[in-house]
mmCIF file with all atom_site columns, C-alpha atoms in Angstrom:
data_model
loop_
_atom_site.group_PDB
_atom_site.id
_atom_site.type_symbol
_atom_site.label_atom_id
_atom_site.label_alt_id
_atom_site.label_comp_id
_atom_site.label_asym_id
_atom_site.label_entity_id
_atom_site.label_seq_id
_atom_site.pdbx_PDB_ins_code
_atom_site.Cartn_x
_atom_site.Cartn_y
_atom_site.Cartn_z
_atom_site.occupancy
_atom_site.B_iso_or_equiv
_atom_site.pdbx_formal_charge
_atom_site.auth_seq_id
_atom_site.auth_comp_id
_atom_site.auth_asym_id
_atom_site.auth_atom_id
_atom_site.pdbx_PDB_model_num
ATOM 1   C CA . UNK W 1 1   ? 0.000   0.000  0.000   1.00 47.00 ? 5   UNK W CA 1
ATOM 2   C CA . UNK W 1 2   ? 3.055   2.617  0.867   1.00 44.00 ? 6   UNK W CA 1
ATOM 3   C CA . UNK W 1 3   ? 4.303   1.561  -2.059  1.00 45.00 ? 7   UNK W CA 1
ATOM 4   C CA . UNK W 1 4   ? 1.046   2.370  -4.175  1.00 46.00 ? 8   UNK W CA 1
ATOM 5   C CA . UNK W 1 5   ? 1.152   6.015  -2.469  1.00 42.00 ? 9   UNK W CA 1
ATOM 6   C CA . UNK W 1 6   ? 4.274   6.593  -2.906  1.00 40.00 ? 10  UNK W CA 1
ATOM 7   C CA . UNK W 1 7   ? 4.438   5.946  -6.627  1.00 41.00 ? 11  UNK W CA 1
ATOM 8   C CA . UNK W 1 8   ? 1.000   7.806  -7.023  1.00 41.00 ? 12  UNK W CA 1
ATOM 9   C CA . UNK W 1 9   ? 2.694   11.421 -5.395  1.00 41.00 ? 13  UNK W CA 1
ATOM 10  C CA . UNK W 1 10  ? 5.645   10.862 -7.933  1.00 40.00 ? 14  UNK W CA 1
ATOM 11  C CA . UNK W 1 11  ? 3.154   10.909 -10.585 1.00 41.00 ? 15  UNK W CA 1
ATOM 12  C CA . UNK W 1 12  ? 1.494   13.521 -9.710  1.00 43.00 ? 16  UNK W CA 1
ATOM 13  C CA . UNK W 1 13  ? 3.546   15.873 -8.343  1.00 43.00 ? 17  UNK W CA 1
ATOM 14  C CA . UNK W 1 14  ? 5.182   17.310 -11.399 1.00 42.00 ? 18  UNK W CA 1
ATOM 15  C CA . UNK W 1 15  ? 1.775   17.914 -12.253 1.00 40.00 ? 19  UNK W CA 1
ATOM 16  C CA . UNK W 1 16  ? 0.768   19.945 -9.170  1.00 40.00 ? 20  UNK W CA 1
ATOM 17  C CA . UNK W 1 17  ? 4.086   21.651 -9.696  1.00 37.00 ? 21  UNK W CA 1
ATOM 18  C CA . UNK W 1 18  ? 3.338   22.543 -13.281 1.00 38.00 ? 22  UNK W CA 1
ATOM 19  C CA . UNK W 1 19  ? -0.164  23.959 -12.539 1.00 37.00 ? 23  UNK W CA 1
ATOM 20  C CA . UNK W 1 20  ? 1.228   26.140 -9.428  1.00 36.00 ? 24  UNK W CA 1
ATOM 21  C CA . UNK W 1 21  ? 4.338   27.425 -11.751 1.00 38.00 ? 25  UNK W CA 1
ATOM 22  C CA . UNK W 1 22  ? 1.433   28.634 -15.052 1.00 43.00 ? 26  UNK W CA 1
ATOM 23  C CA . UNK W 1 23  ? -0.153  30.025 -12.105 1.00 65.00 ? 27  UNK W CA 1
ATOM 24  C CA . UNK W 1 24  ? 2.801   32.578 -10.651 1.00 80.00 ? 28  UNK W CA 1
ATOM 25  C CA . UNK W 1 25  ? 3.477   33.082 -14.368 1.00 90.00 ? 29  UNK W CA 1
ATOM 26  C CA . UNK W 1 26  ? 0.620   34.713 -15.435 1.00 96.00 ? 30  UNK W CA 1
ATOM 27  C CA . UNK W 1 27  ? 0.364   38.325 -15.872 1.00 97.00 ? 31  UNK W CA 1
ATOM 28  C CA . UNK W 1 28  ? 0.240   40.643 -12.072 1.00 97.00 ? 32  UNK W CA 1
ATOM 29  C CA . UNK W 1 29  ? 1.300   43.723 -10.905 1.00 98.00 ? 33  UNK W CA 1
ATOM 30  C CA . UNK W 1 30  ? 3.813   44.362 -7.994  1.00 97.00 ? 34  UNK W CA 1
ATOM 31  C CA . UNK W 1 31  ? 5.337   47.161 -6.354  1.00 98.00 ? 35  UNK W CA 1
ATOM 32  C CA . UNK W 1 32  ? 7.748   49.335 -8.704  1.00 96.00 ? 36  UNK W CA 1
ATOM 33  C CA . UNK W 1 33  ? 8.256   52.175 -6.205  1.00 97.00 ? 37  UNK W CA 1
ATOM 34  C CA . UNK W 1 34  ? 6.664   53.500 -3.644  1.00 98.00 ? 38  UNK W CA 1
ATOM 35  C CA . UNK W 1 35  ? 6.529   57.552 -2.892  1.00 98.00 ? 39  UNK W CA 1
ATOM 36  C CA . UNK W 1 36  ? 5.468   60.027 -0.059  1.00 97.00 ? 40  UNK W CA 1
ATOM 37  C CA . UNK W 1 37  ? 5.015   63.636 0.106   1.00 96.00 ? 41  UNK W CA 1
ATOM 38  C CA . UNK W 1 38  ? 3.280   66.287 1.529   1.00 95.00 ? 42  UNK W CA 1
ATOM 39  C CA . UNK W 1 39  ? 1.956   69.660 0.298   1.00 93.00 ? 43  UNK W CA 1
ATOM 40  C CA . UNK W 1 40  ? -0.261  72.220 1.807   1.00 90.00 ? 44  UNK W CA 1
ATOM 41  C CA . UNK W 1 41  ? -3.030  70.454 1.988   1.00 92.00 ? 45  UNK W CA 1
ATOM 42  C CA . UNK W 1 42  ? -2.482  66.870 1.303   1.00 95.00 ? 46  UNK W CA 1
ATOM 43  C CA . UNK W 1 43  ? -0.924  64.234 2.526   1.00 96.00 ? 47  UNK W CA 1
ATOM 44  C CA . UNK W 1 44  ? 0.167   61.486 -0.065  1.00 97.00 ? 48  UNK W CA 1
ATOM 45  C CA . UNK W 1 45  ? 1.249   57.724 -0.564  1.00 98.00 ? 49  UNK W CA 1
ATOM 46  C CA . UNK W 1 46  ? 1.584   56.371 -4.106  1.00 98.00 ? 50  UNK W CA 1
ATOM 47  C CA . UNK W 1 47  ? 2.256   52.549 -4.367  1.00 98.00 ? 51  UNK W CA 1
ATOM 48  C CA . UNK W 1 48  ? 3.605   52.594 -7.965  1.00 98.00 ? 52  UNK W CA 1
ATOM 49  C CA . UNK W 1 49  ? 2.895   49.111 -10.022 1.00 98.00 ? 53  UNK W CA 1
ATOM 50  C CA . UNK W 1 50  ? 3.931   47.807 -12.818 1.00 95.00 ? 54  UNK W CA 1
ATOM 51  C CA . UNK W 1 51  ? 2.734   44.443 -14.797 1.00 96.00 ? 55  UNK W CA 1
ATOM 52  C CA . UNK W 1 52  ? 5.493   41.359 -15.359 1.00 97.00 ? 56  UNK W CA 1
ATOM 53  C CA . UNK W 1 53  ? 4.807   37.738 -17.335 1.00 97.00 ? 57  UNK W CA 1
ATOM 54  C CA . UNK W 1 54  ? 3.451   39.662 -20.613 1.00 96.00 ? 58  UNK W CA 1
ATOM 55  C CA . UNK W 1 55  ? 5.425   41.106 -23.491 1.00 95.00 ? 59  UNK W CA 1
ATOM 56  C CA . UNK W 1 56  ? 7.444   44.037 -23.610 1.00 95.00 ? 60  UNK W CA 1
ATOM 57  C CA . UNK W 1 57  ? 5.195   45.847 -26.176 1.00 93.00 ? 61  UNK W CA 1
ATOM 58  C CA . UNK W 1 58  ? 1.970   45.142 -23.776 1.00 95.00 ? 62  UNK W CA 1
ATOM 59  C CA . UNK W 1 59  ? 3.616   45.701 -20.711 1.00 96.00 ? 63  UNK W CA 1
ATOM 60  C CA . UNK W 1 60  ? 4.551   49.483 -22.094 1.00 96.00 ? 64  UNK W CA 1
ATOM 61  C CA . UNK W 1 61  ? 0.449   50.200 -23.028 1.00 95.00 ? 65  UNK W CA 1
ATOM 62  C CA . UNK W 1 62  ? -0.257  48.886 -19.661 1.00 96.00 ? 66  UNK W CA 1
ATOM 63  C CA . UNK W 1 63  ? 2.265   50.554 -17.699 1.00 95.00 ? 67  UNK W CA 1
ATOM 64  C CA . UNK W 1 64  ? 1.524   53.966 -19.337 1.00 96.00 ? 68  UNK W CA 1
ATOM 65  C CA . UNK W 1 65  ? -3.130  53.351 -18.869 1.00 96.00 ? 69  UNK W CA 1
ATOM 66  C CA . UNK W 1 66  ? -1.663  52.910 -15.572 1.00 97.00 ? 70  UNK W CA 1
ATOM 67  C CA . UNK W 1 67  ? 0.265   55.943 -14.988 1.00 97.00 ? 71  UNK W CA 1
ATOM 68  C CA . UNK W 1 68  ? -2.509  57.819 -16.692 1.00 98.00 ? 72  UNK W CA 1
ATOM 69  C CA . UNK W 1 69  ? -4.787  56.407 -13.924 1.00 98.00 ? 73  UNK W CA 1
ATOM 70  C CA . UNK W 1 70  ? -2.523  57.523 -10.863 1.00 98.00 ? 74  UNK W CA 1
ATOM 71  C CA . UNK W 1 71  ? -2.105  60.831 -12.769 1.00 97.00 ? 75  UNK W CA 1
ATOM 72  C CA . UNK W 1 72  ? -5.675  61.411 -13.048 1.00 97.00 ? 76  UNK W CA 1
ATOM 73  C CA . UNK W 1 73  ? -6.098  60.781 -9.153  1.00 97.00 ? 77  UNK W CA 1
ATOM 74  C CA . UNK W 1 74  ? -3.393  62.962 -8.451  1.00 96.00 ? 78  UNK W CA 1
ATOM 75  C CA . UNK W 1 75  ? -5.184  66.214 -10.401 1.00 95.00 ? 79  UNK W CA 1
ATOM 76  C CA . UNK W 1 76  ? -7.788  65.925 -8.415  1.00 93.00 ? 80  UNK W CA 1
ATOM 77  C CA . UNK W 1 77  ? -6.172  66.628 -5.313  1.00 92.00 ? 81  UNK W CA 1
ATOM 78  C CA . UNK W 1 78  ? -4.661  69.358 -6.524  1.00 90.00 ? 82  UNK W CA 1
ATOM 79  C CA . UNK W 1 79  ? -7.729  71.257 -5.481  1.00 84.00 ? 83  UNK W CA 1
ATOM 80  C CA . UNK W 1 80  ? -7.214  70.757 -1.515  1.00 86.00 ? 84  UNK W CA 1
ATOM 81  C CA . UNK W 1 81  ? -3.718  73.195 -2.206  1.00 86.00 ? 85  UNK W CA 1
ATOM 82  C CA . UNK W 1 82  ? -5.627  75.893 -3.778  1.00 85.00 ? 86  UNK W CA 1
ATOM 83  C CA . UNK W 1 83  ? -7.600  76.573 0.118   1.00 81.00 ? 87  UNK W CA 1
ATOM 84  C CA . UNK W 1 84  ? -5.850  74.069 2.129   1.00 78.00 ? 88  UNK W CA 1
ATOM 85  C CA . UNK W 1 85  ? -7.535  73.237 5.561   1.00 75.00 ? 89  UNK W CA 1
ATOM 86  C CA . UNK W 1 86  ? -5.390  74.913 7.943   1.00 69.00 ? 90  UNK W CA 1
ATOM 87  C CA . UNK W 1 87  ? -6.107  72.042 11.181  1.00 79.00 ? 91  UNK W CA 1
ATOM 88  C CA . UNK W 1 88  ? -6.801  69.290 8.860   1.00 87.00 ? 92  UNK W CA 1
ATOM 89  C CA . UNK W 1 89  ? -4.740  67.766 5.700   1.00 93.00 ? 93  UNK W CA 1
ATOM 90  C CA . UNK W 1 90  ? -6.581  65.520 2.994   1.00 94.00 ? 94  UNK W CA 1
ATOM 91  C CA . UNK W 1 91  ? -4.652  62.001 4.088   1.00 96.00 ? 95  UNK W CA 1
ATOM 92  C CA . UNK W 1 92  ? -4.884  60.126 0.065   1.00 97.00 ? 96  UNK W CA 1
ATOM 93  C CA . UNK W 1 93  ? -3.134  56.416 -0.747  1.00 98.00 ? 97  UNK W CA 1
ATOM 94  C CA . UNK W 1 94  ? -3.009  55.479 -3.749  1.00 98.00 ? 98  UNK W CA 1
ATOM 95  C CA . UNK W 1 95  ? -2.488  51.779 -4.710  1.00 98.00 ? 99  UNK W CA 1
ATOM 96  C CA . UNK W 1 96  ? -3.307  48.827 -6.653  1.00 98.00 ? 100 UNK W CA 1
ATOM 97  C CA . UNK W 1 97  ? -5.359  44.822 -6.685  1.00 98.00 ? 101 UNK W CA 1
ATOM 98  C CA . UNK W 1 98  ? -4.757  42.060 -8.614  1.00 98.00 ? 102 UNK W CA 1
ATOM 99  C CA . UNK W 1 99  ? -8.170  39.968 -9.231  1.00 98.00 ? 103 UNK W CA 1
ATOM 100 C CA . UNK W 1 100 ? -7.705  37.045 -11.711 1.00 98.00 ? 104 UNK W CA 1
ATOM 101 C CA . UNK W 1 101 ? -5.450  36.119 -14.368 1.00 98.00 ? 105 UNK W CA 1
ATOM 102 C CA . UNK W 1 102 ? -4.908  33.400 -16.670 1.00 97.00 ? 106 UNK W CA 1
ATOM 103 C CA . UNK W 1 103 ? -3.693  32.758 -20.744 1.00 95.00 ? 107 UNK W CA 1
ATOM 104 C CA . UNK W 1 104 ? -6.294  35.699 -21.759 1.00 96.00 ? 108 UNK W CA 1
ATOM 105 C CA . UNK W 1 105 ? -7.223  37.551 -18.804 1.00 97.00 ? 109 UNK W CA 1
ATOM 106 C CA . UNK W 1 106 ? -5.627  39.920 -16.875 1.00 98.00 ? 110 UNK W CA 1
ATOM 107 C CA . UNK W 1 107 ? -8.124  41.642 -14.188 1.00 98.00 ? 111 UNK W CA 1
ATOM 108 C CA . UNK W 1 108 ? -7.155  44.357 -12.103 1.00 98.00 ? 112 UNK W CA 1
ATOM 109 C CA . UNK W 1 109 ? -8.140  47.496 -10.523 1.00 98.00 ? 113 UNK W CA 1
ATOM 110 C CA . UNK W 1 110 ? -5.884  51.457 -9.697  1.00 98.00 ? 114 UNK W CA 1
ATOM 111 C CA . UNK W 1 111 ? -7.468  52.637 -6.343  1.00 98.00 ? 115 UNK W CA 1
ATOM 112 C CA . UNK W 1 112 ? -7.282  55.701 -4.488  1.00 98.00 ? 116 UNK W CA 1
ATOM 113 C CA . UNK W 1 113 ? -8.936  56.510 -0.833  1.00 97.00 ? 117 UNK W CA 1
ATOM 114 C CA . UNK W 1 114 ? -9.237  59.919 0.600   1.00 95.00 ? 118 UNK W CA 1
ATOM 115 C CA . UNK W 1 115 ? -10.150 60.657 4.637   1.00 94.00 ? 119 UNK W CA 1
ATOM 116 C CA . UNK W 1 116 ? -10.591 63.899 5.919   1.00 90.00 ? 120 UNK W CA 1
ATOM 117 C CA . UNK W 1 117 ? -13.539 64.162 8.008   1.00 80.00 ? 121 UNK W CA 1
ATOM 118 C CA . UNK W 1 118 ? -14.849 61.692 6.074   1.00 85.00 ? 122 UNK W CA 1
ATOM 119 C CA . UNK W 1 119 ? -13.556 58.361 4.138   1.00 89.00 ? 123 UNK W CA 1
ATOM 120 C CA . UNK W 1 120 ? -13.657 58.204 0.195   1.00 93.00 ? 124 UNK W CA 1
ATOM 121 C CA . UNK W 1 121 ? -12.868 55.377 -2.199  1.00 96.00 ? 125 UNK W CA 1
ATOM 122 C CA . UNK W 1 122 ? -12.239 54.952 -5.413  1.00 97.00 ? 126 UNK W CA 1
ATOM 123 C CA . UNK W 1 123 ? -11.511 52.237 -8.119  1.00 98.00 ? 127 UNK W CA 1
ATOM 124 C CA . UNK W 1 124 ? -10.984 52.279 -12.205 1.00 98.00 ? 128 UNK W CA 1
ATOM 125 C CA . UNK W 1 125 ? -11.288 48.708 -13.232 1.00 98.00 ? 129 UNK W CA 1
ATOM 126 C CA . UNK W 1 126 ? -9.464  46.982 -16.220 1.00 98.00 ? 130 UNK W CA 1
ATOM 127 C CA . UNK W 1 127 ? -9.666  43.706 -17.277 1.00 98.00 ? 131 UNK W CA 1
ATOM 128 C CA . UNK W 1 128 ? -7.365  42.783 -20.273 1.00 98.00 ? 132 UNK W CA 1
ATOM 129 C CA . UNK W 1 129 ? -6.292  40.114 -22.935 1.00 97.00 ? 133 UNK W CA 1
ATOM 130 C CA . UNK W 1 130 ? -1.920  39.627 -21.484 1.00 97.00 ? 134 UNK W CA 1
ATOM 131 C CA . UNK W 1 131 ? -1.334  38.586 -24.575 1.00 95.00 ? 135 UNK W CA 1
ATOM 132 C CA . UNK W 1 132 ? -2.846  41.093 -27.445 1.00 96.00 ? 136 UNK W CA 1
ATOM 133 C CA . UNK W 1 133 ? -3.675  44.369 -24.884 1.00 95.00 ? 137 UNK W CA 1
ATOM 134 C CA . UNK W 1 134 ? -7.037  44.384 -25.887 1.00 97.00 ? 138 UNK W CA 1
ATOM 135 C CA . UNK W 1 135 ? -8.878  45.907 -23.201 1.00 97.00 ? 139 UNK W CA 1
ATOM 136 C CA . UNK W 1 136 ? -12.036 44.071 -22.333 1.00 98.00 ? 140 UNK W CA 1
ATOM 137 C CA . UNK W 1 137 ? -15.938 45.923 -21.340 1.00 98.00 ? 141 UNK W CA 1
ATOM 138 C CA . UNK W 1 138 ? -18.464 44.254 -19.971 1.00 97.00 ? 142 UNK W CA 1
ATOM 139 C CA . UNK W 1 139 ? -20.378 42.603 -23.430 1.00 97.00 ? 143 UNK W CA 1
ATOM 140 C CA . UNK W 1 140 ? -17.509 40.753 -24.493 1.00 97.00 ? 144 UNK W CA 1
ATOM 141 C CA . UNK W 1 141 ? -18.485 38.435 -20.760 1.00 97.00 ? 145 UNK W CA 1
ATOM 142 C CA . UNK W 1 142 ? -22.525 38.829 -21.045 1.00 97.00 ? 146 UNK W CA 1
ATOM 143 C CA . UNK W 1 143 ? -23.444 39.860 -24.733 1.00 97.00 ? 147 UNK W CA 1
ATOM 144 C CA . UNK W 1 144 ? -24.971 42.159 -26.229 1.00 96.00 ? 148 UNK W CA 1
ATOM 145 C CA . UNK W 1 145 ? -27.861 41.673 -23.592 1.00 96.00 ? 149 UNK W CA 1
ATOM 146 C CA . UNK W 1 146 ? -25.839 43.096 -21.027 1.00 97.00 ? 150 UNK W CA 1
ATOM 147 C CA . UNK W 1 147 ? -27.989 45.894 -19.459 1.00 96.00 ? 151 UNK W CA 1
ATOM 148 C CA . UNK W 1 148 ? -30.724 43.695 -18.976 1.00 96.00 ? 152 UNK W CA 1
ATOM 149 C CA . UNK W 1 149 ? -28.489 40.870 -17.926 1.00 97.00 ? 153 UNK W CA 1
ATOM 150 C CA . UNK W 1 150 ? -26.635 43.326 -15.034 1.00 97.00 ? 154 UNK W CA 1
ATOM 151 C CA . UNK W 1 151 ? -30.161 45.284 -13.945 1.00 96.00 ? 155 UNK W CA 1
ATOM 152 C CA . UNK W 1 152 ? -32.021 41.769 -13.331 1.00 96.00 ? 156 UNK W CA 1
ATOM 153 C CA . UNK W 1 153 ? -28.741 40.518 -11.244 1.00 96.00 ? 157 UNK W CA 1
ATOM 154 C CA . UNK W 1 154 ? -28.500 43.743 -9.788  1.00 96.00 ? 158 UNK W CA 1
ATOM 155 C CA . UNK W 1 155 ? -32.331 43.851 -8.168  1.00 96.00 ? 159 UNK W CA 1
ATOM 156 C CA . UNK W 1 156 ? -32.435 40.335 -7.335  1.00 96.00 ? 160 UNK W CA 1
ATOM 157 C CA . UNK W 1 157 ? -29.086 41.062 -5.526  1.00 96.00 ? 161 UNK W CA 1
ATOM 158 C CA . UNK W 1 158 ? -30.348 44.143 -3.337  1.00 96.00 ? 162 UNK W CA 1
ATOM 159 C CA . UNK W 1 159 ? -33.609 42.030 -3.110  1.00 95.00 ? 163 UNK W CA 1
ATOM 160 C CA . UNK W 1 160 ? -31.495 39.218 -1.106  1.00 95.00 ? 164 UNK W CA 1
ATOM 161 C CA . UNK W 1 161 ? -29.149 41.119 0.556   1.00 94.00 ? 165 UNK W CA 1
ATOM 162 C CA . UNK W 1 162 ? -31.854 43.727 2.267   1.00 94.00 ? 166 UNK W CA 1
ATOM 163 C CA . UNK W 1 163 ? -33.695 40.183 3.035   1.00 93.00 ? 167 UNK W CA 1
ATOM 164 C CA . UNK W 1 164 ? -30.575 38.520 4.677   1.00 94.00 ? 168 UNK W CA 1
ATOM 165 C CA . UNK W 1 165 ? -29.600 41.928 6.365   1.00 93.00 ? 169 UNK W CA 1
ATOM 166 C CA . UNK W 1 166 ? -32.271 44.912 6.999   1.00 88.00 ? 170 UNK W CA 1
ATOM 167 C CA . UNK W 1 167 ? -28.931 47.424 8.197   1.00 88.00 ? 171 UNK W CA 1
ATOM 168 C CA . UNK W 1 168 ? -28.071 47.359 4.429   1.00 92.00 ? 172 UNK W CA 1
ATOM 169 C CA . UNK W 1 169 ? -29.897 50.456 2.472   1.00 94.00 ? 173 UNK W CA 1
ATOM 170 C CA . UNK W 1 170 ? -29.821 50.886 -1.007  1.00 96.00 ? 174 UNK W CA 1
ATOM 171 C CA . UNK W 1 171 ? -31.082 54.053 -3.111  1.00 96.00 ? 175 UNK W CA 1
ATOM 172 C CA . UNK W 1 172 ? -34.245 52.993 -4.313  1.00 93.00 ? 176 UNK W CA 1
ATOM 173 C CA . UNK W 1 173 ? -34.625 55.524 -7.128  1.00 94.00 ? 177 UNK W CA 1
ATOM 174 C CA . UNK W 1 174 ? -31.250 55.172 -8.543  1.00 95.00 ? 178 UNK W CA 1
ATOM 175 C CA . UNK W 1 175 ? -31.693 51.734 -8.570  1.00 94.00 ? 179 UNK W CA 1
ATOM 176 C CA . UNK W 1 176 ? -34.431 51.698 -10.163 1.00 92.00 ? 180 UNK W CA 1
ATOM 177 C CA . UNK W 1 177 ? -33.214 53.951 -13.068 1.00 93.00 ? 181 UNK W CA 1
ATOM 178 C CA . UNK W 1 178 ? -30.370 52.436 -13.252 1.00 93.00 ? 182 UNK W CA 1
ATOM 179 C CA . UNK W 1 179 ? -28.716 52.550 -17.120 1.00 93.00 ? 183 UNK W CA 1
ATOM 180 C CA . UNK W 1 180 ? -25.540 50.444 -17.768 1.00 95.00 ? 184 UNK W CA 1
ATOM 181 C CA . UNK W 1 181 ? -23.484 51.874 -20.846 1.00 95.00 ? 185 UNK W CA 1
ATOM 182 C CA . UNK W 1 182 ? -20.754 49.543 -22.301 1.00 95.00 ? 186 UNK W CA 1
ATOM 183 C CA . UNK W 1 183 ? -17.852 51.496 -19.904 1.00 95.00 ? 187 UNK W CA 1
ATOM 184 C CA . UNK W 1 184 ? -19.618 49.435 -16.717 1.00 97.00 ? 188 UNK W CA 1
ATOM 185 C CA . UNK W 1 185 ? -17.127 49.210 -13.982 1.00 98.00 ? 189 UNK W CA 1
ATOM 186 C CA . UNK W 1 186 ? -16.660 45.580 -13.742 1.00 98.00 ? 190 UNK W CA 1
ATOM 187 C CA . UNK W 1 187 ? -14.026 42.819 -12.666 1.00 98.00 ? 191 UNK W CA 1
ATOM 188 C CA . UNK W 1 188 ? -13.215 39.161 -13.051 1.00 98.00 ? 192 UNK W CA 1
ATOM 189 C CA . UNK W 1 189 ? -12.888 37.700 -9.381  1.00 98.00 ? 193 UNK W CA 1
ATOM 190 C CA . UNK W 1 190 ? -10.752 34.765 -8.180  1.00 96.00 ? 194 UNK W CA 1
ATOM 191 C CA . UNK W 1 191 ? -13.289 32.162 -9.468  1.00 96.00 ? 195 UNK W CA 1
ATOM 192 C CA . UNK W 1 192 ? -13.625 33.384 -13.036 1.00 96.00 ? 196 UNK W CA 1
ATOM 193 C CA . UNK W 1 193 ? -16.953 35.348 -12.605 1.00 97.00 ? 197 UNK W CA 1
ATOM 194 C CA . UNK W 1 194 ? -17.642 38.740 -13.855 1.00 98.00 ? 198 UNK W CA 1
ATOM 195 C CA . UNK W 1 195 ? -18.673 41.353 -11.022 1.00 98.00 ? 199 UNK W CA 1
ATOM 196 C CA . UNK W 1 196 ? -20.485 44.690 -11.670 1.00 98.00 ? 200 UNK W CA 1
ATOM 197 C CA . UNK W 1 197 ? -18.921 47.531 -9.490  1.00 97.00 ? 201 UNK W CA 1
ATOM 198 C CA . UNK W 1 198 ? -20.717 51.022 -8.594  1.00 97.00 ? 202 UNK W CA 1
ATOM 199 C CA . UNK W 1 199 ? -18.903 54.373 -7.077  1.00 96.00 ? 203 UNK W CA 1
ATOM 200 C CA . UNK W 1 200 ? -19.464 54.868 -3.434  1.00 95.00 ? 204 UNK W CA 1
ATOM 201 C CA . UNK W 1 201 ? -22.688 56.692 -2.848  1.00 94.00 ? 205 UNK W CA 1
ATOM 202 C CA . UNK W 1 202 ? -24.145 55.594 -6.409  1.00 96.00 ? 206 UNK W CA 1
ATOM 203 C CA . UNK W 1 203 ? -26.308 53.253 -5.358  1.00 96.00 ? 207 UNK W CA 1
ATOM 204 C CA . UNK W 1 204 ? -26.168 53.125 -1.301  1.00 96.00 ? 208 UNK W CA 1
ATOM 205 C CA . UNK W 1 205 ? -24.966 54.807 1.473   1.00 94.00 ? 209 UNK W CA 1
ATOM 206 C CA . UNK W 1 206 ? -20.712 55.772 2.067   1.00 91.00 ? 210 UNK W CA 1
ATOM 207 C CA . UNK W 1 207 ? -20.587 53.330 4.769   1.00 90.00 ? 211 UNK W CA 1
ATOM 208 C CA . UNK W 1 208 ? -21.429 50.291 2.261   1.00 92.00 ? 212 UNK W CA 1
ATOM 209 C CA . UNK W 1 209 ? -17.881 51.617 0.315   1.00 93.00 ? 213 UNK W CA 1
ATOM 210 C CA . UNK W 1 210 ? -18.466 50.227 -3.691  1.00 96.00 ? 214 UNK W CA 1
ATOM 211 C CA . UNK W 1 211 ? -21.595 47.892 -3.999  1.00 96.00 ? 215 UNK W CA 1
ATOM 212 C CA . UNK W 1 212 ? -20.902 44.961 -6.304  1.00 97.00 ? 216 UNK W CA 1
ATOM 213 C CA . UNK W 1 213 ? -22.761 42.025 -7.505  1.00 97.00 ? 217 UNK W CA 1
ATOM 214 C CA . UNK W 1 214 ? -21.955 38.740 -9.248  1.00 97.00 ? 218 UNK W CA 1
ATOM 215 C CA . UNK W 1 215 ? -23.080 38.541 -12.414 1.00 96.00 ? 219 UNK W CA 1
ATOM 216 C CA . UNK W 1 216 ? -23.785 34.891 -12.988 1.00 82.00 ? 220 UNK W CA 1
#
């Protein structure tokens, strides 16, 4: 019987190995460099990424929509100089998630959070082919169907959730008129499933940070 066991893990672990080695392969995004500074009125922390395991060409594109992303963040900041708070700076990190990869996608999301009196998040969502850059939207998962596809999921969603948990609140009226163009923020999460994303206070309260819902 040890014997039997013994020659089963020899056969299979090269296998195991091989699956955990296309995993770590697979395009991600770590640290590049990480910066802090202070100006009148802010207080910042940028976590700089940048992609590895795609091409050099793709990585560049990537690199620079990401830059572009941080950049955009940064701008509008720049306001909080212009009539600083005097007892109070605007405390903003900047950062990044990886959500799911594999041969042909690459899912990932640029965030930025703000606290003053207050806490404020934001996230821009891409999701990506690693091999051609072609950046993917939300039809090219659900079809041309997709508004109705997202709005059902969406209200059956709320519909369970308020159910399971009365403390949730969502916005009735903007839920209800709800319109999904093809730029929907959405992500592919760790089990291959697409997930719709709304800003904080879109659809429900600060306190519930970015409703999302699976989109089965």
């Amino acid at each position: 019987m040890k014997k039997h066991f013994l020659l089963f893990l020899l056969i299979i672990a090269p296998l195991f190995i091989n699956t955990v080695n296309a995993c770590e392969n697979n395009a991600k995004l770590i640290l590049l460099e990480e910066k802090h500074y202070e100006t009148n009125g802010t207080i910042v922390t940028v976590k700089f990424p940048q992609i590895i395991n795609v091409d050099d060409k793709i990585k560049v594109n990537i690199n620079n929509l990401i830059l572009k992303t941080i950049d955009t963040y940064l701008d509008e900041i720049k306001e909080f100089d212009k009539n600083p708070n005097t007892a109070h700076k605007l405390i903003v990190e900047i950062d990044f998630e990886n959500y799911y990869s594999d041969d042909d996608i690459f899912s990932f999301s640029i965030n930025s959070s703000q606290i003053l009196a207050d806490s404020h998040l934001q996230k821009k969502f891409f999701t990506i082919n690693p091999t051609t850059g072609e950046i993917y939207n939300v039809e090219h998962f659900l079809g041309s169907d997709y508004q109705n596809i997202i709005l059902t999921t969406v209200k059956k969603q709320i519909a369970k959730n308020t159910k399971n948990n009365p403390n949730l609140i969502y916005f009735d009226e903007e839920v209800n008129n709800l319109k999904f163009s093809i730029d929907q923020p959405f992500y592919i999460n760790k089990d291959n499933q697409v997930v719709v994303a709304f800003d904080q206070f879109q659809i429900a309260p600060g306190y519930m940070s970015l409703p999302s819902f699976i989109v089965k």
